[in-house]
mmCIF file of C-alpha atoms in Angstrom:
data_model
loop_
_atom_site.group_PDB
_atom_site.id
_atom_site.type_symbol
_atom_site.label_atom_id
_atom_site.label_comp_id
_atom_site.label_asym_id
_atom_site.label_seq_id
_atom_site.Cartn_x
_atom_site.Cartn_y
_atom_site.Cartn_z
ATOM 1 C CA VAL A 3 2.933 -19.352 -7.164
ATOM 2 C CA GLN A 4 0.225 -18.114 -4.805
ATOM 3 C CA LEU A 5 0.796 -15.324 -2.313
ATOM 4 C CA GLN A 6 -0.903 -14.415 0.932
ATOM 5 C CA ALA A 7 -0.167 -11.228 2.832
ATOM 6 C CA SER A 8 -0.903 -11.021 6.543
ATOM 7 C CA GLY A 9 0.060 -9.113 9.658
ATOM 8 C CA GLY A 10 -1.992 -5.985 9.209
ATOM 9 C CA GLY A 11 -3.986 -4.369 11.950
ATOM 10 C CA LEU A 12 -4.657 -1.205 13.889
ATOM 11 C CA VAL A 13 -1.651 0.645 15.255
ATOM 12 C CA GLN A 14 -1.113 4.043 16.782
ATOM 13 C CA PRO A 15 0.981 6.679 15.024
ATOM 14 C CA GLY A 16 4.634 6.016 15.682
ATOM 15 C CA GLY A 17 4.037 2.311 16.100
ATOM 16 C CA SER A 18 5.332 -0.632 14.113
ATOM 17 C CA LEU A 19 3.947 -3.584 12.228
ATOM 18 C CA ARG A 20 5.548 -6.428 10.344
ATOM 19 C CA LEU A 21 3.699 -7.796 7.359
ATOM 20 C CA SER A 22 4.355 -11.243 5.967
ATOM 21 C CA CYS A 23 3.930 -12.485 2.429
ATOM 22 C CA VAL A 24 3.878 -16.265 2.299
ATOM 23 C CA ALA A 25 4.309 -18.050 -1.007
ATOM 24 C CA SER A 26 2.924 -21.449 -1.856
ATOM 25 C CA GLY A 27 2.955 -23.600 -4.929
ATOM 26 C CA SER A 28 6.467 -22.614 -5.891
ATOM 27 C CA THR A 29 9.794 -21.666 -4.424
ATOM 28 C CA LEU A 30 10.051 -18.047 -3.401
ATOM 29 C CA ASP A 31 13.674 -18.007 -4.490
ATOM 30 C CA TYR A 32 12.476 -17.810 -8.075
ATOM 31 C CA TYR A 33 10.773 -14.450 -7.576
ATOM 32 C CA ALA A 34 11.290 -10.816 -6.838
ATOM 33 C CA ILE A 35 8.560 -9.564 -4.518
ATOM 34 C CA GLY A 36 6.973 -6.166 -4.606
ATOM 35 C CA TRP A 37 4.972 -4.431 -1.919
ATOM 36 C CA PHE A 38 2.133 -2.108 -2.832
ATOM 37 C CA ARG A 39 -0.627 -0.311 -1.028
ATOM 38 C CA GLN A 40 -3.914 1.270 -1.884
ATOM 39 C CA ALA A 41 -5.958 3.595 0.240
ATOM 40 C CA PRO A 42 -9.690 4.091 -0.368
ATOM 41 C CA GLY A 43 -10.316 6.380 -3.286
ATOM 42 C CA LYS A 44 -6.646 6.582 -4.191
ATOM 43 C CA GLU A 45 -4.471 5.028 -6.825
ATOM 44 C CA ARG A 46 -2.084 2.236 -6.067
ATOM 45 C CA ASP A 47 1.088 3.341 -4.365
ATOM 46 C CA ASP A 48 4.185 1.358 -5.236
ATOM 47 C CA VAL A 49 6.181 0.867 -2.047
ATOM 48 C CA LEU A 50 9.253 -1.228 -2.715
ATOM 49 C CA CYS A 51 10.598 -4.388 -4.287
ATOM 50 C CA ILE A 52 12.946 -6.937 -2.800
ATOM 51 C CA GLY A 53 15.070 -8.902 -5.199
ATOM 52 C CA ARG A 54 16.104 -12.500 -5.091
ATOM 53 C CA ARG A 55 19.249 -11.774 -3.086
ATOM 54 C CA GLY A 56 17.552 -9.430 -0.632
ATOM 55 C CA GLY A 57 18.401 -6.064 -2.107
ATOM 56 C CA SER A 58 15.526 -3.566 -2.035
ATOM 57 C CA THR A 59 14.434 -0.946 -4.516
ATOM 58 C CA TYR A 60 12.256 1.783 -3.056
ATOM 59 C CA TYR A 61 9.521 3.328 -5.157
ATOM 60 C CA SER A 62 7.996 5.543 -2.493
ATOM 61 C CA ASP A 63 10.090 8.304 -0.931
ATOM 62 C CA SER A 64 7.617 8.552 1.917
ATOM 63 C CA VAL A 65 8.630 5.172 3.340
ATOM 64 C CA LYS A 66 12.398 5.455 3.022
ATOM 65 C CA GLY A 67 14.004 5.246 6.434
ATOM 66 C CA ARG A 68 10.861 3.724 7.923
ATOM 67 C CA PHE A 69 10.056 0.572 5.910
ATOM 68 C CA THR A 70 12.401 -2.285 5.193
ATOM 69 C CA SER A 71 11.890 -5.631 3.547
ATOM 70 C CA SER A 72 13.601 -8.936 4.091
ATOM 71 C CA ARG A 73 13.128 -12.448 2.880
ATOM 72 C CA ASP A 74 13.516 -15.921 4.291
ATOM 73 C CA ASN A 75 13.540 -18.168 1.274
ATOM 74 C CA ALA A 76 13.678 -21.267 3.479
ATOM 75 C CA LYS A 77 10.302 -20.252 4.914
ATOM 76 C CA ASN A 78 9.015 -19.036 1.568
ATOM 77 C CA THR A 79 8.243 -15.726 3.253
ATOM 78 C CA VAL A 80 8.971 -12.084 2.608
ATOM 79 C CA TYR A 81 8.545 -9.499 5.337
ATOM 80 C CA LEU A 82 7.763 -5.808 5.321
ATOM 81 C CA GLN A 83 8.850 -4.142 8.531
ATOM 82 C CA MET A 84 7.082 -0.835 8.996
ATOM 83 C CA ASN A 85 8.294 1.530 11.687
ATOM 84 C CA ASN A 86 7.231 5.001 12.762
ATOM 85 C CA LEU A 87 3.891 4.516 11.093
ATOM 86 C CA LYS A 88 1.854 7.549 10.121
ATOM 87 C CA PRO A 89 -1.867 7.954 9.474
ATOM 88 C CA GLU A 90 -1.092 8.401 5.783
ATOM 89 C CA ASP A 91 0.286 4.858 5.736
ATOM 90 C CA THR A 92 -3.258 3.581 6.211
ATOM 91 C CA ALA A 93 -4.085 1.336 3.262
ATOM 92 C CA VAL A 94 -4.542 -2.224 2.119
ATOM 93 C CA TYR A 95 -1.106 -3.673 1.555
ATOM 94 C CA TYR A 96 -0.418 -6.230 -1.134
ATOM 95 C CA CYS A 97 2.532 -8.333 -2.154
ATOM 96 C CA ALA A 98 3.151 -9.461 -5.697
ATOM 97 C CA ALA A 99 5.662 -11.651 -7.507
ATOM 98 C CA ARG A 100 7.593 -11.420 -10.734
ATOM 99 C CA PRO A 101 10.274 -13.784 -12.017
ATOM 100 C CA ALA A 102 13.566 -13.092 -10.267
ATOM 101 C CA GLY A 103 15.351 -12.987 -13.604
ATOM 102 C CA TRP A 104 13.445 -9.823 -14.483
ATOM 103 C CA GLY A 105 14.848 -8.012 -11.463
ATOM 104 C CA CYS A 106 12.738 -5.468 -9.620
ATOM 105 C CA GLY A 107 10.183 -3.428 -11.485
ATOM 106 C CA LEU A 108 6.591 -2.267 -11.453
ATOM 107 C CA GLN A 109 4.911 -5.004 -13.489
ATOM 108 C CA TYR A 110 3.926 -8.143 -11.632
ATOM 109 C CA ASP A 111 2.041 -11.169 -12.788
ATOM 110 C CA THR A 112 0.981 -12.719 -9.487
ATOM 111 C CA TRP A 113 -0.794 -10.869 -6.725
ATOM 112 C CA GLY A 114 -1.811 -11.914 -3.262
ATOM 113 C CA GLN A 115 -4.808 -10.815 -1.273
ATOM 114 C CA GLY A 116 -4.101 -7.735 0.754
ATOM 115 C CA THR A 117 -3.975 -7.018 4.442
ATOM 116 C CA GLN A 118 -5.423 -3.881 6.000
ATOM 117 C CA VAL A 119 -3.152 -1.523 7.888
ATOM 118 C CA THR A 120 -4.799 1.253 9.843
ATOM 119 C CA VAL A 121 -2.766 3.890 11.631
ATOM 120 C CA SER A 122 -4.891 5.879 14.003
ATOM 121 C CA SER A 123 -4.948 7.134 17.557
#
């Protein structure tokens, strides 16, 4: 499977963005998808994982209540809806896949190219 994240951009604090992670080469239904982010000079921040059936596991307390993920397996796409964005959310966001049978976790074997999210006034 290959993944491509898109939908990033510049948004003001308090604004919203929806990122997309499109899969190709395989059926998305076979995978759990994780969202990650990395700001310049910082370590990777694990955001959340969405399982095969749409349930999400959050790894970052800072996004709870603001970020949600959903999936449309028919479109081979997973979404990350980000609301009430803050400057500290600025980072490159990545999606990654792991076999759905593993469930959600922090180890992924397929990564997509990231998309830049910048939150600034």
